[in-house]
mmCIF file of C-alpha atoms in Angstrom:
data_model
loop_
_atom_site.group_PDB
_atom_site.id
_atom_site.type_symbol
_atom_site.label_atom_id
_atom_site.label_comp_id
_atom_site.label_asym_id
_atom_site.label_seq_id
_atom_site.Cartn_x
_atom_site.Cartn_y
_atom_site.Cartn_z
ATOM 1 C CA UNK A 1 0.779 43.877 -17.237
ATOM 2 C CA UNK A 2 2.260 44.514 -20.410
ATOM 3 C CA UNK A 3 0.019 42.143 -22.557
ATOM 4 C CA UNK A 4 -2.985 43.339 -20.621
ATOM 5 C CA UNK A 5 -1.892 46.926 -22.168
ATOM 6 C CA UNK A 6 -1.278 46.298 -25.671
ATOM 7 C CA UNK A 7 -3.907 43.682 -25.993
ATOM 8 C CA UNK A 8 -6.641 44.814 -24.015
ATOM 9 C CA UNK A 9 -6.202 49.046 -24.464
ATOM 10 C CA UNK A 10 -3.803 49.648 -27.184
ATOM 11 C CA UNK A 11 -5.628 48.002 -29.871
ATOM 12 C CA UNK A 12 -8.921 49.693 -29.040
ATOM 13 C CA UNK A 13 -7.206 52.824 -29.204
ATOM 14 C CA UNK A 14 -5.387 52.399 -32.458
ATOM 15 C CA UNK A 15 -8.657 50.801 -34.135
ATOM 16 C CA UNK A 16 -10.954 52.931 -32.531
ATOM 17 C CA UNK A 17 -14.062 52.876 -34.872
ATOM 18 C CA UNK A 18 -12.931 50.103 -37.243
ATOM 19 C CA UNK A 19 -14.409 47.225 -35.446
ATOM 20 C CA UNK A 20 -13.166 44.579 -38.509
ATOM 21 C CA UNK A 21 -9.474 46.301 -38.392
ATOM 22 C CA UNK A 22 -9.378 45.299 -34.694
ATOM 23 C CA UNK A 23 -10.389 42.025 -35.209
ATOM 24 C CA UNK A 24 -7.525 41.402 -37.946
ATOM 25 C CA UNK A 25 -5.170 42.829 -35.940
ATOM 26 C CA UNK A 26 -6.025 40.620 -33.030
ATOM 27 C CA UNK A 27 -5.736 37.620 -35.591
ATOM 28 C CA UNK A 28 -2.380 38.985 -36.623
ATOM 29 C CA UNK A 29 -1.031 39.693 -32.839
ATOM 30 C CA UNK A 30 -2.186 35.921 -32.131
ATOM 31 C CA UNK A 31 -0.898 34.832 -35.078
ATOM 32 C CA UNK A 32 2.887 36.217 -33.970
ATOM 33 C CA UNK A 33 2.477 34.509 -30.792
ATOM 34 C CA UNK A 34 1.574 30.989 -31.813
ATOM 35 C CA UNK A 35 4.181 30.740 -34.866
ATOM 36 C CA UNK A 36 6.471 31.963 -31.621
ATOM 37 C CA UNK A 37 5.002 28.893 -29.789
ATOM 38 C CA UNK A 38 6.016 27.204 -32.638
ATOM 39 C CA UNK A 39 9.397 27.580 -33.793
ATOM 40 C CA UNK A 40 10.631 28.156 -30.194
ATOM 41 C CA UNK A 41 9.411 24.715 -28.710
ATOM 42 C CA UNK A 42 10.918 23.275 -32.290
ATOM 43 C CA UNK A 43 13.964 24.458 -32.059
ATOM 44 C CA UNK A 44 14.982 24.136 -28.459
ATOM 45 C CA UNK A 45 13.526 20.443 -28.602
ATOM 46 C CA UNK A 46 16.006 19.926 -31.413
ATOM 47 C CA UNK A 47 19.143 21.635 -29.570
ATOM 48 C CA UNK A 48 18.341 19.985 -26.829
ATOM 49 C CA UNK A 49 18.919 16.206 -28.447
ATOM 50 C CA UNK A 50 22.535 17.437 -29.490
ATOM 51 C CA UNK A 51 23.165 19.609 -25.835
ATOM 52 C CA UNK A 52 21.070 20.354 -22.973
ATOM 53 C CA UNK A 53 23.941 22.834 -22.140
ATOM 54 C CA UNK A 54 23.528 24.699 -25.693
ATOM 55 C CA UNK A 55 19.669 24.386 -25.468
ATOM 56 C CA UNK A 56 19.992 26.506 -21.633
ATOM 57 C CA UNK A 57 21.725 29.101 -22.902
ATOM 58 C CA UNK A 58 20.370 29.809 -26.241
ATOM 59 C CA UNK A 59 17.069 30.091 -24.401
ATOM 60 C CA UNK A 60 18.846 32.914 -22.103
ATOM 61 C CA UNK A 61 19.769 34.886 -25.428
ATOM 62 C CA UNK A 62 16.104 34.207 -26.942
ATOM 63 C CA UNK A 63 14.830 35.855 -23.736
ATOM 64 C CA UNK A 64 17.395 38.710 -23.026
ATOM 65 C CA UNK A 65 17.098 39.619 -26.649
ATOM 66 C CA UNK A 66 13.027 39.729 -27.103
ATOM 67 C CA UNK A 67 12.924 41.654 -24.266
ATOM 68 C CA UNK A 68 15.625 44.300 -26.149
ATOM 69 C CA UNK A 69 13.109 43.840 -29.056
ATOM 70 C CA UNK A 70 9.632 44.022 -27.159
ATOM 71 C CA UNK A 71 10.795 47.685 -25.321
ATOM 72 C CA UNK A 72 11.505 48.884 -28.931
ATOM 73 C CA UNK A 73 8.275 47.767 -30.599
ATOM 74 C CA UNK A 74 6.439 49.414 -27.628
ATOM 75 C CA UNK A 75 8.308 52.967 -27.618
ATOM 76 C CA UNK A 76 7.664 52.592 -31.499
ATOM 77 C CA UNK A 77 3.593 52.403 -31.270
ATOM 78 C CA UNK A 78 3.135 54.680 -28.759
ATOM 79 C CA UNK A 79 5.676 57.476 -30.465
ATOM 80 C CA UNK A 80 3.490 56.466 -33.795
ATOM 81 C CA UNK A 81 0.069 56.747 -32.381
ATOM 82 C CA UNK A 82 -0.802 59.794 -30.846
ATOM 83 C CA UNK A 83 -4.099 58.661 -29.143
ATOM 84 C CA UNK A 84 -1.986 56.441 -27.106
ATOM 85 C CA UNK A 85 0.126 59.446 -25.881
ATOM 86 C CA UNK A 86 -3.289 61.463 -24.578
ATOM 87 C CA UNK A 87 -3.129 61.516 -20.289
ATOM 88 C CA UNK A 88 -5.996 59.416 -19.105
ATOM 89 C CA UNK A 89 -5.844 59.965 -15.765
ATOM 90 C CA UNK A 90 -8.722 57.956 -13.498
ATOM 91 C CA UNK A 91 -9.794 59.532 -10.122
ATOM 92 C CA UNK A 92 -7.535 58.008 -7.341
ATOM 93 C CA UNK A 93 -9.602 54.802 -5.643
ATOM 94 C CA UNK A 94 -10.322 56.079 -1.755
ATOM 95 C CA UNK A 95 -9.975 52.657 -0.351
ATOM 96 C CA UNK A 96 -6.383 52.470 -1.819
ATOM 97 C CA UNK A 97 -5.469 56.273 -0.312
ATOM 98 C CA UNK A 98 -7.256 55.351 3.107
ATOM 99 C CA UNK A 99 -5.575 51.803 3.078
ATOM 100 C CA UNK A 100 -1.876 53.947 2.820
ATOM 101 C CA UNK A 101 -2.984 56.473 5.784
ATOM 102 C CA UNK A 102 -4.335 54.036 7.984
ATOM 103 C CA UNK A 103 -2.015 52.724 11.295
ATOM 104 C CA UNK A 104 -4.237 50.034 12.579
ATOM 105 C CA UNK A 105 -4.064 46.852 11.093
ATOM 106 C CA UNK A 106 -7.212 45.661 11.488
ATOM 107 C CA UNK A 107 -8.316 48.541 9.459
ATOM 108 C CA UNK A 108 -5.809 48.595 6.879
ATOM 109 C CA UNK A 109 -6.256 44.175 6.300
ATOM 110 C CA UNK A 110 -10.222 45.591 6.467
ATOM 111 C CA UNK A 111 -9.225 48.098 3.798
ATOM 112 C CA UNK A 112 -6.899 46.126 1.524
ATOM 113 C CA UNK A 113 -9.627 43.596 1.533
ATOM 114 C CA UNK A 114 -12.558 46.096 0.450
ATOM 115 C CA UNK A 115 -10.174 47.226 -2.626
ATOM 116 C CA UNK A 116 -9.930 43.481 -3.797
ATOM 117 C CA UNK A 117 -13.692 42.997 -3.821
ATOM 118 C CA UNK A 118 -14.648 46.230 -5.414
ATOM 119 C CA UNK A 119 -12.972 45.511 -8.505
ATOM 120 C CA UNK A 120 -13.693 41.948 -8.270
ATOM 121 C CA UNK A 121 -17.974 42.914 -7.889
ATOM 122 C CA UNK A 122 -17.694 45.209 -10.873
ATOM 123 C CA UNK A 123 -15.939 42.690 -12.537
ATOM 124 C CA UNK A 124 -18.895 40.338 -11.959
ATOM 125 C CA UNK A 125 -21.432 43.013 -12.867
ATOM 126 C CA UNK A 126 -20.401 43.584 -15.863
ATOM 127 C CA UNK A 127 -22.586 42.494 -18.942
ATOM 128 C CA UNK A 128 -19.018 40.916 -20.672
ATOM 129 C CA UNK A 129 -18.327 38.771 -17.609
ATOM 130 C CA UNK A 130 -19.892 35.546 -18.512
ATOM 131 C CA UNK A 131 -17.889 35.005 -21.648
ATOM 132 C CA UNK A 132 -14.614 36.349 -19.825
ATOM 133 C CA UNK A 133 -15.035 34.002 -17.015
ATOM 134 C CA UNK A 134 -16.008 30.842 -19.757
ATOM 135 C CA UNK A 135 -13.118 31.645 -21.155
ATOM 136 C CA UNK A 136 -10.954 32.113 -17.921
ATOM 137 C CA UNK A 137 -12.522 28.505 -16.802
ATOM 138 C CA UNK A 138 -10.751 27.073 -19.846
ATOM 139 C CA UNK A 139 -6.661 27.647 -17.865
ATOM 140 C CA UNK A 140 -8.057 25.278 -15.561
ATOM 141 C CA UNK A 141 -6.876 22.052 -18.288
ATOM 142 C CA UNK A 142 -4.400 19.910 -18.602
ATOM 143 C CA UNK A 143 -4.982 19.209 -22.328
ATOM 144 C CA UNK A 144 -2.351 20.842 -23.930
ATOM 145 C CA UNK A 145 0.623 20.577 -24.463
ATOM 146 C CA UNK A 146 2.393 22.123 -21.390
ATOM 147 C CA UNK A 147 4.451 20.741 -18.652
ATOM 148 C CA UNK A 148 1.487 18.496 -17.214
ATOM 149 C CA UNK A 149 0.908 16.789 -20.773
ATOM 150 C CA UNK A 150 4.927 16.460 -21.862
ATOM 151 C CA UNK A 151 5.447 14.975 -18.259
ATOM 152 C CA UNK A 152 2.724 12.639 -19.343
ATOM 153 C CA UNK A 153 4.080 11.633 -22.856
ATOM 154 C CA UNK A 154 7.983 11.451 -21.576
ATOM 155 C CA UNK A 155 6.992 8.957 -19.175
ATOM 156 C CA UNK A 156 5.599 7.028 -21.906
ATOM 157 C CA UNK A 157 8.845 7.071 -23.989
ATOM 158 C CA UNK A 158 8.300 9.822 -26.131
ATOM 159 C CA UNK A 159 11.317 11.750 -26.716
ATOM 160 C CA UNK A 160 12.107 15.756 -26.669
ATOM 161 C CA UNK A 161 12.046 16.087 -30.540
ATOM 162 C CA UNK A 162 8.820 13.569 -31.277
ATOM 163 C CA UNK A 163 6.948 16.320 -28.687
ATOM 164 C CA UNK A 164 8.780 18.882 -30.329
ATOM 165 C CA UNK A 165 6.989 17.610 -33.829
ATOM 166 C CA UNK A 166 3.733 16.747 -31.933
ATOM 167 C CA UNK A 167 3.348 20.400 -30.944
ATOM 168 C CA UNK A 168 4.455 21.789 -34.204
ATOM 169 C CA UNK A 169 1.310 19.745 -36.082
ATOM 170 C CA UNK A 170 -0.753 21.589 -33.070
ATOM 171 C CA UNK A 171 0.603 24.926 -33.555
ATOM 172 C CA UNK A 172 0.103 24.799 -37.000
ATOM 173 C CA UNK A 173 -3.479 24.273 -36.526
ATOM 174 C CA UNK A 174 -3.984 26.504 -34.102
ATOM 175 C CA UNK A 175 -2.512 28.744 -36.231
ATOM 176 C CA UNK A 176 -5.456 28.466 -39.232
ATOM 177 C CA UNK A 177 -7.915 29.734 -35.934
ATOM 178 C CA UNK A 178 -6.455 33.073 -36.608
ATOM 179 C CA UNK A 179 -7.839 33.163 -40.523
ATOM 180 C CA UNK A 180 -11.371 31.212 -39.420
ATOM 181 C CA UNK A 181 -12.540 33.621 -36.530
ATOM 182 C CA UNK A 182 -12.018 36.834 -38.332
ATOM 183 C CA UNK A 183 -14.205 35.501 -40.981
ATOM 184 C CA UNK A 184 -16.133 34.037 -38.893
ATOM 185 C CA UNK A 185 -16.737 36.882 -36.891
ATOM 186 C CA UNK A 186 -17.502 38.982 -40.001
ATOM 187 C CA UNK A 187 -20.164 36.617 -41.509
ATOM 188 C CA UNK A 188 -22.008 35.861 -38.201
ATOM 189 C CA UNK A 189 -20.851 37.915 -35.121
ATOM 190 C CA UNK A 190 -18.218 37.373 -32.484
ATOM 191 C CA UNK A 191 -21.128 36.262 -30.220
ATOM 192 C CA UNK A 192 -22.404 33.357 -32.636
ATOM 193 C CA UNK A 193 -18.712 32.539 -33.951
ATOM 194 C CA UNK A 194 -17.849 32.287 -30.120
ATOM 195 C CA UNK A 195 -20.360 29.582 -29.718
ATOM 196 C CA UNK A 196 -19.481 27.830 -33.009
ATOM 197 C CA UNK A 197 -15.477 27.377 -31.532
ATOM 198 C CA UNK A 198 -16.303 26.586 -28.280
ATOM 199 C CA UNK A 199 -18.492 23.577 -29.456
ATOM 200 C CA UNK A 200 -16.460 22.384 -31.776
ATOM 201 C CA UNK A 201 -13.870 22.176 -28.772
ATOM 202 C CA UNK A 202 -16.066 20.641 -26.477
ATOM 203 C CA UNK A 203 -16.889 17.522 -29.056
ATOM 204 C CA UNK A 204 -12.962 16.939 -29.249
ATOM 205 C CA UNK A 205 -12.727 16.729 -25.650
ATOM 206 C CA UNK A 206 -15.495 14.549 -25.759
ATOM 207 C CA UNK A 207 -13.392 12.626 -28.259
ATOM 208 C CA UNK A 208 -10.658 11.995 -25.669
ATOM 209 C CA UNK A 209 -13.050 11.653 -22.861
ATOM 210 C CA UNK A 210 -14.138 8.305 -24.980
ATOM 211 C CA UNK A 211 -10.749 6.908 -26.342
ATOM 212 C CA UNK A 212 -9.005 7.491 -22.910
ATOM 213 C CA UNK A 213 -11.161 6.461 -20.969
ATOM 214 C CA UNK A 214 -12.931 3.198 -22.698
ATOM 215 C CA UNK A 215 -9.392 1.890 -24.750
ATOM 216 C CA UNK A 216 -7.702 -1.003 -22.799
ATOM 217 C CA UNK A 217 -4.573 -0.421 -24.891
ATOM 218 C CA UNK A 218 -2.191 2.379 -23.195
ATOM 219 C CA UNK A 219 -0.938 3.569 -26.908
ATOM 220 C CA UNK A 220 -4.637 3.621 -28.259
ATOM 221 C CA UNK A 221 -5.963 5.579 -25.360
ATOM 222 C CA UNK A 222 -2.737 8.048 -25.419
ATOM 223 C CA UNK A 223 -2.617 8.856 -29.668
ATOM 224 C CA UNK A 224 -6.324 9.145 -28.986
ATOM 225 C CA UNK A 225 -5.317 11.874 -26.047
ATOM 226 C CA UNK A 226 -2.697 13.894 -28.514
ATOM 227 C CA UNK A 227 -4.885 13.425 -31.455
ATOM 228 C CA UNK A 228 -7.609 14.971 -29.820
ATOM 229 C CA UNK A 229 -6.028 18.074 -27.783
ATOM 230 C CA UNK A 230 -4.263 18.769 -31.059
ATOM 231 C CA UNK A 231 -7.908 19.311 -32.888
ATOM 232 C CA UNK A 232 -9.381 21.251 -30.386
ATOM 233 C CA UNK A 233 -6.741 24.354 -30.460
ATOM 234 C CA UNK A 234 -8.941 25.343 -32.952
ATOM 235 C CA UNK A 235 -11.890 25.694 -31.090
ATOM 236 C CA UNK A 236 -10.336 27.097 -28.520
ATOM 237 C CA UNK A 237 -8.293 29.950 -30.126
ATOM 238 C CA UNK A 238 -11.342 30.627 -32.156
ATOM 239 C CA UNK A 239 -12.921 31.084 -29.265
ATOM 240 C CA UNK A 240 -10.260 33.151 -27.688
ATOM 241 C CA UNK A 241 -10.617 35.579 -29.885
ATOM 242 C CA UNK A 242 -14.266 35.786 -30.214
ATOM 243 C CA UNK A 243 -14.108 36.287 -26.417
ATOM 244 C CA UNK A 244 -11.427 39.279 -26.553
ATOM 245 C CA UNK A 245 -13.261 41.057 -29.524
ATOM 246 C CA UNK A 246 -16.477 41.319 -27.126
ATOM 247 C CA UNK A 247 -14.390 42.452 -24.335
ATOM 248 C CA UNK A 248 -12.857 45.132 -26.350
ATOM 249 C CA UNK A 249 -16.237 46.045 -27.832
ATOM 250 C CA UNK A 250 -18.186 46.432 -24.529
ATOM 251 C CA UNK A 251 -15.812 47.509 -21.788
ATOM 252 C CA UNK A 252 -15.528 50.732 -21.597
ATOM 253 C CA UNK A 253 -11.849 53.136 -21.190
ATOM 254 C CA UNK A 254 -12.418 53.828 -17.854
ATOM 255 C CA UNK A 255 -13.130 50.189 -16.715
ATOM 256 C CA UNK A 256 -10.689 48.654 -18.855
ATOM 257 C CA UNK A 257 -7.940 47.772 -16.972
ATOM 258 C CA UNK A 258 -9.309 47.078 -13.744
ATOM 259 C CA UNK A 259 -11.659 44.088 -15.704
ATOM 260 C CA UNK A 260 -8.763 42.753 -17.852
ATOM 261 C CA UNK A 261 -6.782 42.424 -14.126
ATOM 262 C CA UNK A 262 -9.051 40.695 -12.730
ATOM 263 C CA UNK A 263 -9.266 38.265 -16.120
ATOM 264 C CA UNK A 264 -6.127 37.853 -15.439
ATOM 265 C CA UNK A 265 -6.013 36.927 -12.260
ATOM 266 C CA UNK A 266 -8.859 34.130 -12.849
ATOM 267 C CA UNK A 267 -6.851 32.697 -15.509
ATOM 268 C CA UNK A 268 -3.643 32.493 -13.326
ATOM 269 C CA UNK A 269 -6.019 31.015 -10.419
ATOM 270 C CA UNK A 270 -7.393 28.250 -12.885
ATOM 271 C CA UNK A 271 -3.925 27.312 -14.036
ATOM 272 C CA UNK A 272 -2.835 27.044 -10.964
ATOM 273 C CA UNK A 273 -5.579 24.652 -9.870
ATOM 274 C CA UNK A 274 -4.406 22.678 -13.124
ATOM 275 C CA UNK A 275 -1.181 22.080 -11.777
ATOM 276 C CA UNK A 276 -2.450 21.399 -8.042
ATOM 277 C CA UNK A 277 -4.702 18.312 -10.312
ATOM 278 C CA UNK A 278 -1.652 16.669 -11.198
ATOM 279 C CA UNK A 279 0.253 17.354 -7.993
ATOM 280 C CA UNK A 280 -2.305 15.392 -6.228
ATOM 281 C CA UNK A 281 -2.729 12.924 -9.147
ATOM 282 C CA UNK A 282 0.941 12.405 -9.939
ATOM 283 C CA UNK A 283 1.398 9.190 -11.055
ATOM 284 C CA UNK A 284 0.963 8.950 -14.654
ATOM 285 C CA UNK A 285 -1.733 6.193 -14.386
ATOM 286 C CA UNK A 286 -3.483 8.428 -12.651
ATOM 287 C CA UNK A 287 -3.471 11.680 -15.662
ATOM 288 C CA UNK A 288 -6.899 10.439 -16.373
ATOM 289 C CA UNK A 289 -8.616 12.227 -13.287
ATOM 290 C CA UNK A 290 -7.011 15.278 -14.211
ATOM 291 C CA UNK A 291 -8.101 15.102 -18.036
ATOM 292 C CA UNK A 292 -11.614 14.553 -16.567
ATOM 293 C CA UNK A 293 -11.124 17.059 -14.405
ATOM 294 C CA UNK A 294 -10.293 19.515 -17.690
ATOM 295 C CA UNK A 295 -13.086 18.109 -19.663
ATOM 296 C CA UNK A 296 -15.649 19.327 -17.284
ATOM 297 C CA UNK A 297 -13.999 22.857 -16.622
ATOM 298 C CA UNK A 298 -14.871 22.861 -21.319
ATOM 299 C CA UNK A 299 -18.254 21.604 -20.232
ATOM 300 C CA UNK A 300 -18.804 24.470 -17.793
ATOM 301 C CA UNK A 301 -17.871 26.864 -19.907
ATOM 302 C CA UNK A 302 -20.156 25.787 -22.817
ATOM 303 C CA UNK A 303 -22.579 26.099 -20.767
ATOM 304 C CA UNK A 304 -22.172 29.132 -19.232
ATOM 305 C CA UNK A 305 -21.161 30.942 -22.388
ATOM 306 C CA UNK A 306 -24.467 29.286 -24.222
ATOM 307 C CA UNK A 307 -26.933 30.463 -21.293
ATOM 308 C CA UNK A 308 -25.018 34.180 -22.286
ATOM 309 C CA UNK A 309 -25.446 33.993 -26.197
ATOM 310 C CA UNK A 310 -29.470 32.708 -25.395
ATOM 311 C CA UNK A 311 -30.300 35.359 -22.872
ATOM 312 C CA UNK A 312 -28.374 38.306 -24.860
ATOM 313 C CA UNK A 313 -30.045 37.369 -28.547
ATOM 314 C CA UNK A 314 -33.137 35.720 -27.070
ATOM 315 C CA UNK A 315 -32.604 31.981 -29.002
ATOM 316 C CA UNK A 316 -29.797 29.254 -29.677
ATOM 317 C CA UNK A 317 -30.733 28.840 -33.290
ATOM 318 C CA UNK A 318 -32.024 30.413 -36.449
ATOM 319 C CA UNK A 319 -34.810 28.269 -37.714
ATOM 320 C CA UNK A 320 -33.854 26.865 -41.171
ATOM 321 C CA UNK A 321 -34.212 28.954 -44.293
ATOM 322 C CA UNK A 322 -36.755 26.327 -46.108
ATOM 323 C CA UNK A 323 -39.042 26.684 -42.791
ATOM 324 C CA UNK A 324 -38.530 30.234 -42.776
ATOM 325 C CA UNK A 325 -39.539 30.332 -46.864
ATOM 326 C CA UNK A 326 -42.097 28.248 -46.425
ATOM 327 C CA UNK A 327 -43.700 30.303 -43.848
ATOM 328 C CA UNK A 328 -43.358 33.111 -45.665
ATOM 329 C CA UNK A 329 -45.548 31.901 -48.765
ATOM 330 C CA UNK A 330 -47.927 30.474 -46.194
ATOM 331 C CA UNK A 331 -48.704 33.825 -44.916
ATOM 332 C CA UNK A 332 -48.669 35.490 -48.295
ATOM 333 C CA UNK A 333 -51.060 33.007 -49.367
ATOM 334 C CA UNK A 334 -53.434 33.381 -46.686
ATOM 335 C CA UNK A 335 -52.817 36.976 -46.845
ATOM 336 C CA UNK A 336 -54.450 36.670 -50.508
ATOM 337 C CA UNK A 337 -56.813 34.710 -49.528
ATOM 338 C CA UNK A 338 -58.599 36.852 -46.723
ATOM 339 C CA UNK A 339 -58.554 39.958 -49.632
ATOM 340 C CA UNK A 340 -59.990 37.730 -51.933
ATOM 341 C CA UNK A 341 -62.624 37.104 -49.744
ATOM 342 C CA UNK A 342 -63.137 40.794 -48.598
ATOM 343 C CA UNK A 343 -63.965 41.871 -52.249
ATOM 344 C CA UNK A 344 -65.889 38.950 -52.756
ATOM 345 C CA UNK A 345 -67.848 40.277 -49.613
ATOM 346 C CA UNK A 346 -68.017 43.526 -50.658
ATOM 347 C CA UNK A 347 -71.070 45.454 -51.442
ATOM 348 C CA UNK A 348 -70.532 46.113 -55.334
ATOM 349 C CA UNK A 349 -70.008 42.698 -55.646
ATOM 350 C CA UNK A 350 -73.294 41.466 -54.154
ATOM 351 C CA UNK A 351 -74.988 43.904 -56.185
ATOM 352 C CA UNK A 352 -74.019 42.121 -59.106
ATOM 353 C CA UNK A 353 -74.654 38.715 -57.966
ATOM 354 C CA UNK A 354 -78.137 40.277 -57.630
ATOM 355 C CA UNK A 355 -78.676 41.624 -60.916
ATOM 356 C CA UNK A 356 -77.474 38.226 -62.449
#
């Protein structure tokens, strides 16, 4: 709930009207949380080769103190920013109210089911659903570097601090999407730079799809697996925050929260499916039905977020700027031409063609 707030509302309402200042800030607020992803991971990998013991408890200090420091930063903003502090109040939902009053059950599981679909319709309705739910389709993976993936490489006899390393070259990466899709964004849109990521991440998992699939040798087939999830961060935090720039552009205040839930809630659903892939497909010869399985929740996505960009501008692609030129001086050519012939036509002039 808390990220929904700040990510979702708080930064419309603090760059309300500076649609490039929201788009660096988002770069900057995902920029915290990956070098997070990446020093934590780091560190813990590398306390945890001297003491599993240590590693446990400095990870219960990390926590209990970021929480300490993640109340303060909030009561900070919101004391700071006085559009934040203005009462929004939305009109009480009558399904909730008449789901509280209600004594049959029948009624009230009636009830309680009519005010999941409501927001869940409007959620669907909305113009910025498409590249939400292309982007929610992308939890549903198993190529990163989360539990499925380490499971993966530890059973091949990689160690804590060689993942540790592994995901710090990824982070780092992922980390240079937060300086490409602001400028991105600025040169070409967030719609265009959206599609620009998200193909770029569907021809690395392409990339895997061919190396672990077609390599006889194990190692090949799994450096070919780390080498491509670790290029295709990119694309997909580009595309992240193409994706949450249009969200924040065209959802309104009062519909804010109730879309970014349900967002939520289809990301959570997705991940979850993830780790249902590998609980069915647990044995690690097996991780290749679940990588397919991710590869065609990116292809789904692409495609559903391209059939949005082509029915919202009207085309895929610009045509090239020597066609376009050389169309142009085609026209004004025969644009000269056809006046040229008018006075050529004209009266005067076939009065003096006479008199010669």
């Amino acid at each position: 709930m808390n990220t929904i707030a700040v990510e979702r509302d708080w930064v419309v309402v603090v760059t309300e009207g500076m649609p490039t200042d929201r788009q660096v800030l988002n770069s900057q607020m995902r920029r915290i949380d990956l070098f997070c992803k990446l020093v934590g991971p780091l560190v813990i990998s590398l306390i945890d080769g001297i003491s599993t013991r240590i590693a446990i408890f400095v990870v219960l200090g990390a926590n209990i103190l970021s929480v300490v420091a993640e109340y303060y930063a909030i009561a900070k903003v919101y004391a700071m920013v006085e559009a934040l502090q203005v009462s929004r109040i939305v009109p009480s939902d009558s399904t909730a109210c008449e789901v509280r009053s209600s004594n049959s059950t029948p009624a009230r599981a009636l009830l309680w089911l009519r005010s999941i679909v409501k927001p869940l319709s409007s959620y669907l309705q909305h113009p910025a659903a498409p590249p939400s739910i292309a982007l929610s389709s992308l939890y549903l993976t198993v190529l990163s570097f989360g539990a499925q993936m380490i499971t993966y490489l530890l059973s091949f006899g990689y160690t804590s601090t060689q993942i540790g390393l592994i995901r710090t070259v990824s982070v780092a990466l992922e980390m240079s999407a937060t300086w490409l899709a602001p400028l991105a964004m600025t040169k070409i849109g967030p719609l265009r730079a959206g599609l620009w990521f998200l193909n770029s991440q569907l021809l690395c998992v392409a990339t895997i799809i061919g190396t672990f699939w077609t390599f006889d040798s194990v190692a090949m087939a799994v450096f070919g697996l780390v080498a491509g999830v670790i290029l295709s961060r990119v694309g997909l935090w580009g595309f992240d925050l193409c994706v949450q720039s249009i969200i924040q552009e065209e959802v309104d205040a009062e519909s804010r929260g109730s879309f970014s839930s349900v967002e939520a809630s289809l990301q959570n659903l997705f991940e979850l499916l993830s780790f249902a892939a590998t609980a069915i497909f647990p044995r690690p010869e097996q991780f290749r039905y679940p990588v397919l399985m991710s590869s065609l929740a990116v292809l789904a996505s692409a495609c559903l977020y391209t059939d949005h960009v082509r029915r919202r501008r009207g085309h895929l692609l610009h045509p090239s700027q020597c066609i376009a030129g050389e169309r142009r001086k085609r026209t004004q050519n025969l644009s000269t031409e056809s006046v040229e012939e008018g006075l050529l036509s004209s009266p005067s002039i076939e009065l003096e063609r006479r008199e010669v």
